[in-house]
Coordinates of C-alpha atoms in Angstrom, one line a residue:
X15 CA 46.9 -0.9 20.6
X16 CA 43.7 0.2 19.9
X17 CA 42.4 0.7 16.3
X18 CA 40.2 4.1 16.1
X19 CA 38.6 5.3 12.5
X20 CA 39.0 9.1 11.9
X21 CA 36.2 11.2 11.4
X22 CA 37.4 10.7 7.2
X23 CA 37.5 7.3 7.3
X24 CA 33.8 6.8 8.7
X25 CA 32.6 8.8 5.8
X26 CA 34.9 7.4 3.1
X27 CA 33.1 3.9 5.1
X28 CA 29.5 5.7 4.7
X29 CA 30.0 7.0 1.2
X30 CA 30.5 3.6 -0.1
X31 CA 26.9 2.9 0.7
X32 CA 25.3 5.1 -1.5
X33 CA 24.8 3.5 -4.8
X34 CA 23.0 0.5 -3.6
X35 CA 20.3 3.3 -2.4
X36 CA 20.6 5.2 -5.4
X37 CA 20.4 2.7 -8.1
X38 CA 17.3 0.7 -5.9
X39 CA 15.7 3.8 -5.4
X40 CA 15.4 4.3 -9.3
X41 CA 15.1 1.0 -10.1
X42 CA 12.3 0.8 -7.6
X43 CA 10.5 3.8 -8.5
X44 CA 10.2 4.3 -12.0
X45 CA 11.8 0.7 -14.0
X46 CA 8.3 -0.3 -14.2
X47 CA 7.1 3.0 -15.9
X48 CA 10.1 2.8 -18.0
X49 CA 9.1 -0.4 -19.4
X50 CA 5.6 -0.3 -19.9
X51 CA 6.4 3.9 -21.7
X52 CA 9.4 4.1 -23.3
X53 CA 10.3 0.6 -23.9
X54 CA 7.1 -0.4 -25.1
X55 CA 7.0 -3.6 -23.2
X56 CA 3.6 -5.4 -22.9
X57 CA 2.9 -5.3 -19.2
X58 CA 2.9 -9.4 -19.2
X59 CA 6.9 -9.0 -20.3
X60 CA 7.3 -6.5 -18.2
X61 CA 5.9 -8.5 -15.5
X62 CA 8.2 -11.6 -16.3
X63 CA 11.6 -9.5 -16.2
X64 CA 10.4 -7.8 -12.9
X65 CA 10.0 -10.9 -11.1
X66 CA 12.9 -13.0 -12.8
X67 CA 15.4 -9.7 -11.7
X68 CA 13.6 -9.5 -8.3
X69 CA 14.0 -13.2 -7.6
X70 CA 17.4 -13.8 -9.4
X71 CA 18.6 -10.2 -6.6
X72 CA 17.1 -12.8 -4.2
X73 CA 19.1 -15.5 -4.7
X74 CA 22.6 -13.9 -5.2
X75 CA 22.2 -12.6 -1.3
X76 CA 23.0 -15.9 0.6
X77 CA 25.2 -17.1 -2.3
X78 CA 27.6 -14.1 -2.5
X79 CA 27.6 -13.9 1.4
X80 CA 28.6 -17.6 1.7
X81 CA 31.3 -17.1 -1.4
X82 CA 32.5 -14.3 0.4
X83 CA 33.3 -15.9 3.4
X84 CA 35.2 -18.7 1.4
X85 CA 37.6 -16.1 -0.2
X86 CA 40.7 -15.9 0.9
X87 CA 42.8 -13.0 2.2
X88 CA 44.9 -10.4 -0.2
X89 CA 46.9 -7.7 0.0
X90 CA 44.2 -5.3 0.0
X91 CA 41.8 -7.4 2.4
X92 CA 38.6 -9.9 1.9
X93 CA 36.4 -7.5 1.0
X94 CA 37.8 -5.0 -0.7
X95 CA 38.9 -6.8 -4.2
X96 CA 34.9 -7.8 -4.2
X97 CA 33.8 -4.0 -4.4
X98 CA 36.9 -2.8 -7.1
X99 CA 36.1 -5.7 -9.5
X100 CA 32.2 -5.8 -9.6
X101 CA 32.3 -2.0 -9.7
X102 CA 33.0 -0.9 -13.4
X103 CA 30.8 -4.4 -15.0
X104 CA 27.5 -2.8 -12.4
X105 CA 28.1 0.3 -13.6
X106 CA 27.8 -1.2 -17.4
X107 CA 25.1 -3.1 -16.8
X108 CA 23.5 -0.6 -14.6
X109 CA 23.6 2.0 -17.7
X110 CA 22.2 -0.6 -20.3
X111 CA 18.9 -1.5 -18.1
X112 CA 18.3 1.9 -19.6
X113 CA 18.7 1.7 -23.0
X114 CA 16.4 1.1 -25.4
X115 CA 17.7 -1.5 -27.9
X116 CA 17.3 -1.0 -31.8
X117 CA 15.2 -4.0 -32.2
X118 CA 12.5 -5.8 -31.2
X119 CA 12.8 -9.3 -31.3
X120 CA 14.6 -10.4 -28.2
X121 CA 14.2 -7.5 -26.2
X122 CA 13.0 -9.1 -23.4
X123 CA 16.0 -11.1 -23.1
X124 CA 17.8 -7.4 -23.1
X125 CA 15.9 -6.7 -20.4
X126 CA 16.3 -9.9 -18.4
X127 CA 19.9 -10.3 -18.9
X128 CA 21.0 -6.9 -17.7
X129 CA 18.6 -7.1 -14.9
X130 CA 19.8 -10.2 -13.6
X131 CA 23.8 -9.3 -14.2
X132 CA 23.1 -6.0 -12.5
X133 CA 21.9 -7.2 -9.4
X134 CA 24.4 -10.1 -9.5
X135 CA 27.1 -7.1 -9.7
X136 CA 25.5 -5.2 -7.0
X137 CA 25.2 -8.1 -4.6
X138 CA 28.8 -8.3 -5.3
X139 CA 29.3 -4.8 -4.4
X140 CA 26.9 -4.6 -1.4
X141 CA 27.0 -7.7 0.8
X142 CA 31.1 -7.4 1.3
X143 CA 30.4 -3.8 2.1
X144 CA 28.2 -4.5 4.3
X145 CA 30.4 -7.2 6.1
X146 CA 33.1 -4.6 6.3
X147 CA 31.6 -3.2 9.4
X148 CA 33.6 -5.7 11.1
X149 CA 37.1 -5.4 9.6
X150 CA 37.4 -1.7 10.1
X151 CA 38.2 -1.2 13.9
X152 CA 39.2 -3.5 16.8
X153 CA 36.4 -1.5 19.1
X154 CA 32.7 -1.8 18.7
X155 CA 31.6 1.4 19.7
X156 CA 34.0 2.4 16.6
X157 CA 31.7 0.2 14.6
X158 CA 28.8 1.5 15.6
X159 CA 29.8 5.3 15.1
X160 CA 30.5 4.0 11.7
X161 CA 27.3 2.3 11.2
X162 CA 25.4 5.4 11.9
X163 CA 27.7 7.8 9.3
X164 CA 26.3 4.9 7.2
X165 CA 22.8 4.8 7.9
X166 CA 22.7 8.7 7.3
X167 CA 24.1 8.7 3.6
X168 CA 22.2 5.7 2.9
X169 CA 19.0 7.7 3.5
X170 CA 20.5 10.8 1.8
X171 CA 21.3 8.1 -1.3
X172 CA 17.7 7.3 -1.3
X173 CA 16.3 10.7 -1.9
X174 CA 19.5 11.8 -4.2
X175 CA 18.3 8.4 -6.2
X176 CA 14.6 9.7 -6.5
X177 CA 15.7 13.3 -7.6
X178 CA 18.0 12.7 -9.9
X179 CA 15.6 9.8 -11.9
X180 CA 12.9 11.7 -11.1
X181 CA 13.7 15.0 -12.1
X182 CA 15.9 14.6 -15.4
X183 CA 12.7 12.1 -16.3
X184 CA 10.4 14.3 -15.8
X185 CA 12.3 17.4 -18.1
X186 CA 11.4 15.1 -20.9
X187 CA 7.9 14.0 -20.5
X188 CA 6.1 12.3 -23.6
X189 CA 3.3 13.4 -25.2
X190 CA 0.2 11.3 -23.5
X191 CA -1.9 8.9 -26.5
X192 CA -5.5 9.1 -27.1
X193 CA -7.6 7.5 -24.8
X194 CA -10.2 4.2 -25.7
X195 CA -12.8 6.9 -26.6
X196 CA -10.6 8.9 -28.2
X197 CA -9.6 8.6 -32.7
X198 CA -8.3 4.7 -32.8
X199 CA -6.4 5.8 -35.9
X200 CA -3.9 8.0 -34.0
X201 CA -3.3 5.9 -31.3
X202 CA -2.5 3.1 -33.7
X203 CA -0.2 5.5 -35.3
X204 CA 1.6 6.7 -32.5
X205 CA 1.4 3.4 -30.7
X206 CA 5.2 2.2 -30.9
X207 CA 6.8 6.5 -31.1
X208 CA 8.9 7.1 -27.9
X209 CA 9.9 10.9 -28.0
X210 CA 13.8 10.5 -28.5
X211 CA 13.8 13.3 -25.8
X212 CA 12.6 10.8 -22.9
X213 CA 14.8 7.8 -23.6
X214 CA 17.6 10.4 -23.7
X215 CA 16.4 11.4 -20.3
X216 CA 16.3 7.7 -18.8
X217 CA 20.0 7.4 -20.5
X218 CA 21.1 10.8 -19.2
X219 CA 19.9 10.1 -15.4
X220 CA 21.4 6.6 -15.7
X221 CA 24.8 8.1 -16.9
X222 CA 24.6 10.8 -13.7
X223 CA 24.2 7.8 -11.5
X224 CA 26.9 5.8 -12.6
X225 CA 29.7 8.2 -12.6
X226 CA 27.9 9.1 -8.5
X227 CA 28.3 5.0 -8.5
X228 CA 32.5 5.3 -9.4
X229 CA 32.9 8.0 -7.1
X230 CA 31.5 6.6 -4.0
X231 CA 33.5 3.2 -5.2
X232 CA 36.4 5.1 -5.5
X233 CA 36.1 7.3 -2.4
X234 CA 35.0 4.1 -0.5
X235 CA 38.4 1.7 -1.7
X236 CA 41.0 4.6 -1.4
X237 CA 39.4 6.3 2.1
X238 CA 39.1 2.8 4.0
X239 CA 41.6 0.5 5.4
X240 CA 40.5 -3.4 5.9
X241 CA 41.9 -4.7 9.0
X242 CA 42.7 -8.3 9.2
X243 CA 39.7 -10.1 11.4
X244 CA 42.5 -12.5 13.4
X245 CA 44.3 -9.1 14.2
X246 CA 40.6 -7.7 15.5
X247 CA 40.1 -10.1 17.8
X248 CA 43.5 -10.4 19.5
X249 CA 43.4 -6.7 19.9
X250 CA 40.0 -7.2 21.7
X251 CA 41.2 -9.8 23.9
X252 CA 39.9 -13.0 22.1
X253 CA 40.8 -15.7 20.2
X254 CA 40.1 -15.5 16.7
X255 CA 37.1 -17.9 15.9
X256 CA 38.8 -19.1 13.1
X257 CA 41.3 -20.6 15.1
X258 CA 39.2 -22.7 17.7
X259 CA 36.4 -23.4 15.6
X260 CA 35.7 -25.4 12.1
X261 CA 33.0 -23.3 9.9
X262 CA 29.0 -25.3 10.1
X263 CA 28.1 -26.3 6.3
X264 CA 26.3 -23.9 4.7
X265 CA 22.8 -25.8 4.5
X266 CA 23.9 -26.6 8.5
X267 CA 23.7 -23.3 9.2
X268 CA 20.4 -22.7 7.6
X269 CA 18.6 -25.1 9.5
X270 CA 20.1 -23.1 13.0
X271 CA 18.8 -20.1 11.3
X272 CA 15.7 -20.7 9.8
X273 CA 14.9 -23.0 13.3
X274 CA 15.5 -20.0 16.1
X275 CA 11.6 -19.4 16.8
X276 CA 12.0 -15.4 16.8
X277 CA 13.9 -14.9 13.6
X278 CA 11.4 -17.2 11.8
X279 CA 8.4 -14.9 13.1
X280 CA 10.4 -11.8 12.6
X281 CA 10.9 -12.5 9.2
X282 CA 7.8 -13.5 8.6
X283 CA 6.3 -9.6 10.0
X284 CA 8.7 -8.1 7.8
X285 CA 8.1 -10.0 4.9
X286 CA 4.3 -8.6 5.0
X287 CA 4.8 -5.1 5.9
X288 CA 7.3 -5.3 3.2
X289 CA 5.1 -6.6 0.5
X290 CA 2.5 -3.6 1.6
X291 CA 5.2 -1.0 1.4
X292 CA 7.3 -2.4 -1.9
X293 CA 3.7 -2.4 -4.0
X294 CA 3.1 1.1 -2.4
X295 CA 6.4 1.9 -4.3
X296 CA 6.2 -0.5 -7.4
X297 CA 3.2 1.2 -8.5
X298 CA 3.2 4.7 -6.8
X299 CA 4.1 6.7 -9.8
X300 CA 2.5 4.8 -12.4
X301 CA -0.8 5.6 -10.0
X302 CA 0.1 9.1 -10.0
X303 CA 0.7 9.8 -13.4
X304 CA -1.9 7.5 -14.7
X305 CA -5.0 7.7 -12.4
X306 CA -4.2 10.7 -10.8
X307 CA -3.3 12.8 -13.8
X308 CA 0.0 14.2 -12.8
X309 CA 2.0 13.4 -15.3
X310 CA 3.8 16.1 -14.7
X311 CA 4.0 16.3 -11.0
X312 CA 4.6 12.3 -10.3
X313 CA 8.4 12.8 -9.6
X314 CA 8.0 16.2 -7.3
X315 CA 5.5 13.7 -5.2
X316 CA 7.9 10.4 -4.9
X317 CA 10.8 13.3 -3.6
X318 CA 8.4 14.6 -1.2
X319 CA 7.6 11.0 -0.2
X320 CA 11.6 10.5 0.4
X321 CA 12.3 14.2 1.8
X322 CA 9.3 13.7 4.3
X323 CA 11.1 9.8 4.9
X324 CA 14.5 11.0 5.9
X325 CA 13.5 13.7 8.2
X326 CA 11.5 11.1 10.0
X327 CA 14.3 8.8 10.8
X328 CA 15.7 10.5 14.1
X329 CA 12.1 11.1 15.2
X330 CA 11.0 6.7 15.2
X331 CA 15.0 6.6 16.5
X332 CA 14.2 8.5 19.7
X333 CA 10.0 6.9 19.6
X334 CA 11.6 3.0 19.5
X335 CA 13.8 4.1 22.7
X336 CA 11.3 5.4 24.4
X337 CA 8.7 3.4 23.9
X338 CA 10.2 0.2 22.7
X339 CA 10.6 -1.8 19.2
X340 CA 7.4 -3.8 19.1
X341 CA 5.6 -0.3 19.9
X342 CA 7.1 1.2 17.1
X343 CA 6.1 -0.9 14.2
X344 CA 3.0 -0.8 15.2
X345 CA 2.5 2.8 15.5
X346 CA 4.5 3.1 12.0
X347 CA 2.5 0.6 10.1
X348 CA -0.8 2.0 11.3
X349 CA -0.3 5.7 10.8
X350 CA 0.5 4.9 6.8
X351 CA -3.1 3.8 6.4
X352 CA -5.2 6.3 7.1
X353 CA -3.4 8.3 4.2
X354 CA -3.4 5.0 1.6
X355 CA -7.4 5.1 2.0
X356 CA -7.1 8.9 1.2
X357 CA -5.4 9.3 -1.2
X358 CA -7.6 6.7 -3.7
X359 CA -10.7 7.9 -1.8
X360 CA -10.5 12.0 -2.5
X361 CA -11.2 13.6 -5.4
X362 CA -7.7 14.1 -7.3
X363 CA -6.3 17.4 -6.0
X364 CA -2.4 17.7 -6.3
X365 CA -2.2 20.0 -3.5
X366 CA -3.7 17.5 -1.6
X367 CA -1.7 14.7 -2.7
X368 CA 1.5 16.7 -1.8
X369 CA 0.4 16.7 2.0
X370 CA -0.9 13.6 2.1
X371 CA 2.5 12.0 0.6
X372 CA 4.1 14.0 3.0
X373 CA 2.4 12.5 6.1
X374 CA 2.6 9.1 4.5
X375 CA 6.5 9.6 4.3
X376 CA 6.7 9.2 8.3
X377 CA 5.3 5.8 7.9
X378 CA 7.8 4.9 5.4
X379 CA 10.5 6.1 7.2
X380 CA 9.9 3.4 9.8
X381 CA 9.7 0.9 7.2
X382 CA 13.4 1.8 6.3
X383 CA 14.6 1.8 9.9
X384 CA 12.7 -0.6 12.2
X385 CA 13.7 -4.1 10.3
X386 CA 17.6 -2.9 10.9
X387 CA 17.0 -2.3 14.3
X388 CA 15.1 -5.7 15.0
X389 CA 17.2 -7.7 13.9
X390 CA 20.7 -7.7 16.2
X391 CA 17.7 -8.2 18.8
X392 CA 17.3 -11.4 17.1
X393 CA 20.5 -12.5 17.0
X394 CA 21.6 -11.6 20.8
X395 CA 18.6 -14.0 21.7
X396 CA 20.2 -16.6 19.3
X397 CA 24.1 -15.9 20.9
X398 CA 22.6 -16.4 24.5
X399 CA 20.7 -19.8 23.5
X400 CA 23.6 -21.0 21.3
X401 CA 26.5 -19.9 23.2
X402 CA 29.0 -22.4 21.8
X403 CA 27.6 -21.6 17.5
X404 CA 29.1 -18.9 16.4
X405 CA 29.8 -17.3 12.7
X406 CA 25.9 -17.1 11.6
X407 CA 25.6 -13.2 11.3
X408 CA 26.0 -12.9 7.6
X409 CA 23.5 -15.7 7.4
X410 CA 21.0 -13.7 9.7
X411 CA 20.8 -10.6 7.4
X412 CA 21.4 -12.8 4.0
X413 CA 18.6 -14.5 4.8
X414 CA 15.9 -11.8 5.6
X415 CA 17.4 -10.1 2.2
X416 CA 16.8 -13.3 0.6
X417 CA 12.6 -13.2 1.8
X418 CA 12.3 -9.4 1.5
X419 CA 13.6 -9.4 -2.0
X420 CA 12.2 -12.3 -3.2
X421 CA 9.0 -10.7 -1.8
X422 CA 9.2 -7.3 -3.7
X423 CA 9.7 -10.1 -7.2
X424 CA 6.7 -11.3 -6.5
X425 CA 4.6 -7.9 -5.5
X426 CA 6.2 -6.3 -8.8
X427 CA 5.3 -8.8 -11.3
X428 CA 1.5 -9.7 -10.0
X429 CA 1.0 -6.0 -10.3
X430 CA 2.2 -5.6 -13.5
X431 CA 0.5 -8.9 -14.9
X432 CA -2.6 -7.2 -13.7
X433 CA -2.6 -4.1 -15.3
X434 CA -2.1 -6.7 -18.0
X435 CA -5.4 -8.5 -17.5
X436 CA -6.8 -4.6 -16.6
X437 CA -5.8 -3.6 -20.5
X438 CA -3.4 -1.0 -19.5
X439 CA -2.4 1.4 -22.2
X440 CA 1.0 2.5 -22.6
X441 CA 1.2 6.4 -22.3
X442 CA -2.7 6.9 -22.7
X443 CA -4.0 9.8 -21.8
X444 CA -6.3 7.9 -20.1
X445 CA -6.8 4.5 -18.5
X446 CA -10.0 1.9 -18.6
X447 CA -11.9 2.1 -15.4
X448 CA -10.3 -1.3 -14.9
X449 CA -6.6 -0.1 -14.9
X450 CA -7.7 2.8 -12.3
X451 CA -9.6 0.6 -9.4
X452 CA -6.5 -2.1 -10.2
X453 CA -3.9 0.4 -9.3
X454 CA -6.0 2.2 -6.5
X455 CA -6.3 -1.3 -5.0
X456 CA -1.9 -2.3 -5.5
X457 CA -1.5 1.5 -3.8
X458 CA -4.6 0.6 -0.9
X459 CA -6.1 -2.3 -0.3
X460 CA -3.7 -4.4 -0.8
X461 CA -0.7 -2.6 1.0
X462 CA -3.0 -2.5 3.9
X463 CA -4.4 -6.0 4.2
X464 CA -0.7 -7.4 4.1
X465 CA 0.6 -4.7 6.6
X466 CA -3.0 -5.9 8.9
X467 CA -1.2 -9.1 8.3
X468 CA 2.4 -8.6 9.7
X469 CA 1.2 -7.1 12.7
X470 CA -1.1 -10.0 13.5
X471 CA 1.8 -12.1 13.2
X472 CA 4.0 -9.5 15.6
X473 CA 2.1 -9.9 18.5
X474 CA 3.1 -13.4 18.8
X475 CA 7.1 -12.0 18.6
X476 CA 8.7 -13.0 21.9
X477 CA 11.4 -10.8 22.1
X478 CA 10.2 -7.2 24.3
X479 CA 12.1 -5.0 25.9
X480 CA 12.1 -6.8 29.4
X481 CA 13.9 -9.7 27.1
X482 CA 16.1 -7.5 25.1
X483 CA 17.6 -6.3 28.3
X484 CA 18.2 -10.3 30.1
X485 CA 19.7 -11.1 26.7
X486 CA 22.2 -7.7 26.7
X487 CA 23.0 -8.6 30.5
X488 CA 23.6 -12.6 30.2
X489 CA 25.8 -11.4 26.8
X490 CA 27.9 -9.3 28.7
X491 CA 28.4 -11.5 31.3
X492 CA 29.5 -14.1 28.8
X493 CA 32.0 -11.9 27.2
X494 CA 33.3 -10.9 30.6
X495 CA 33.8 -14.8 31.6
X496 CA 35.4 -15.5 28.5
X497 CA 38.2 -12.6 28.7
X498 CA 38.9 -13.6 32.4
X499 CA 39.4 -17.4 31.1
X500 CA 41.8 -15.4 28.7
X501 CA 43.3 -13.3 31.1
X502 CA 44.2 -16.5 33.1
X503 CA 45.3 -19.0 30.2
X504 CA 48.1 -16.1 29.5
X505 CA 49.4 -15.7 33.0
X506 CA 49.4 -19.2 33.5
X507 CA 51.4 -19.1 29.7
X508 CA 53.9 -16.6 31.2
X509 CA 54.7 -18.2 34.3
X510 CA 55.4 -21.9 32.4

């Protein structure tokens, strides 16, 4: 017997992926303008519980994946109790990153401790979803179909994350204070006076997103059956790893990881281009509305970004098939820069700025895609030099989580300390020459030299598509051995 997925249940499966988008596209986006505007954060704080959250997200990866695979089976599966019990405390948390507390000692504490417990929550939420892939069908090619219904709402939950923070946020925007040359009386005044209208907005867009958060939950727990893995794999023919082989320490594990040569320099790439693209969108609307002038028009620009992003996808899908992987990054990275060096480089012109964000979007989008499609690469390679280790997947992709994330920590609080050290002004109308050439260099220069970087490194990456292809073949012939050994043990079975 054969378990297939219904056309419902791979987008019940997909649905369930779209509050991690949503919540890290707004997080992403605009929790660095919210604390520096509206909660009046100095940009040193702000720097601190940007990096603590970033790091602390970075942590909880491997640790959740390796608690998950500890946990023992229920009624309602392995992963499943994971995503109905840290669902309601995210949403919580999620909604009190956004409020503005009536005090002011200790606020950075606030800040820090719902940071940290939200992406604690979400880590909860996302890495069992993620390893759900592989406890809803017995066939892979039903994986795979429901991988890609995944992949599409994901993208779809990153622009629905950018509208709906962007939009409501901008329906609300504060007046802008006087500048350094401006009356120093009435910026004193006015100094610590958040219009109630834009933390209302923050709280109502935060609200919106939580109550998208329970209904993906929901739609995810009640349109989704977990399938037992021992069940999987005698319905595919194989013995349930479980059953043959004893689980490698966790720290064991690492060292098989962290040691197979391609990973390591894979990671590495990523970790670079990552760093270039995650200060492109740390700082992207704080650029916009502070350097740029559009105060007005920074959340039309981040959608455009996102629109232009997700129409991209199927076109680097079909350009990494035909031309291969390694290609593709390349081509990717590179066409983003022209675009980051005109964007600080031309005179400020929003009409301008639309198109170029719009080109610049196509980059992105193979920022989003490439590193997902990279990586089973990886791990084939690993398989066919490690044929007798088995059970290291989730440590694969906890792992690159772990650098990437830990990365964007870092990116997000040096770029905020700087504006520090730059004397940004919270809502001015406008910005020391120092805060201006700080942020054209986190949106330009410094995107660029570490993407320059990550494609030095690639070059050195082993696995092309001539490799790719001996790895799919010796895999296949591996699987095919294994299910005649199979085959045979159970005849032999019968006949004694």
């Amino acid at each position: 017997q054969r378990l297939k997925l219904s056309v419902c249940n791979k987008i019940c499966y997909a649905i369930g992926g779209a509050p991690y988008q949503i919540t890290g596209c707004a997080l992403g986006f605009f929790l660095q303008l919210y604390l520096l505007d509206v909660a009046q954060l100095d940009p040193f704080y702000a720097s601190i519980i940007l990096f603590v959250g970033r790091a602390w997200d970075a942590v909880t990866d491997p640790t959740v994946g390796f608690l998950v695979s500890r946990s023992p089976w229920t009624r309602i599966g392995r992963m499943l109790p994971w995503i109905l019990i840290s669902t309601p405390l995210a949403v919580l948390s999620y909604f009190l990153i956004w409020y503005v507390p009536p005090f002011e000692t200790g606020k950075v504490i606030w800040y820090i401790f719902f940071y940290c417990l939200f992406q604690s929550l979400q880590t909860c939420f996302h890495v069992p979803y993620s390893a759900l892939t592989m406890f809803l069908s017995s066939e892979q090619a039903e994986r795979d179909s429901a991988t890609a219904y995944r992949m599409t709402v994901e993208v779809l939950g990153t622009v629905l994350g950018t509208a709906i923070q962007g939009q409501i946020v901008g329906m609300a925007n504060a007046p802008c204070l006087p500048g350094p040359g401006e009356i120093v009386q009435k910026r004193s005044n006015a100094k610590h006076f958040v219009a109630p209208s834009q933390k209302a907005a923050y709280m109502i867009a935060s609200g919106v997103i939580c109550l998208i958060y329970i209904l993906c939950a929901g739609v995810l727990f009640c349109g989704v059956k977990e399938q037992k893995g021992e069940t999987l794999y005698l319905l595919n023919g194989f013995k349930s790893t479980t059953d043959t082989q004893t689980p490698h320490a966790f720290f064991q594990g690492i060292r098989l990881v962290m040691g197979h040569g391609p990973y390591a320099k894979l990671v590495v790439v990523f970790l670079f281009t990552s760093l270039g693209f995650m200060l492109l969108e740390g700082n992207f609307a704080l650029f916009c509305s502070s350097t740029l002038g559009f105060r007005n028009d920074f959340q039309n620009i981040l959608l455009v970004i996102m629109l232009s992003a997700t129409l991209a996808i199927p076109f680097w899908q079909w350009f990494l098939t035909r031309f291969g992987k390694k290609t593709a990054v390349y081509v990717g990275s590179c066409s983003v820069v022209p675009f980051l060096i005109m964007v600080v480089c031309i005179k400020s012109n929003l009409y301008v700025t639309y198109v170029v964000s719009f080109v610049a979007g196509i980059g992105v989008a193979s920022a989003f895609l490439l590193p997902w499609s990279m990586l089973p690469d990886v791990l084939d390679d690993f398989k066919v030099q490690n044929p007798e280790s088995t059970g290291h997947e989730a440590l694969f992709y906890s792992f690159y989580v772990f650098f990437t994330k830990f990365a964007s920590g870092v990116s997000l609080g040096v770029s905020t300390l700087s504006l520090d050290f730059a004397g940004y002004i919270s809502r001015g109308c406008s910005q020391p020459k120092e805060v201006d050439l700080t942020l054209k260099l986190l949106v330009s220069a410094a995107p660029i030299a570490f993407m320059l970087i990550g494609l030095a490194i690639l070059y050195s990456y082993p696995i092309d598509e001539k490799r790719r292809q001996y790895n799919n073949k010796m895999l296949q012939e591996m699987r095919d051995s294994e299910a005649d050994s199979e085959s045979e043990t159970t005849e032999i079975s019968n006949m004694i």
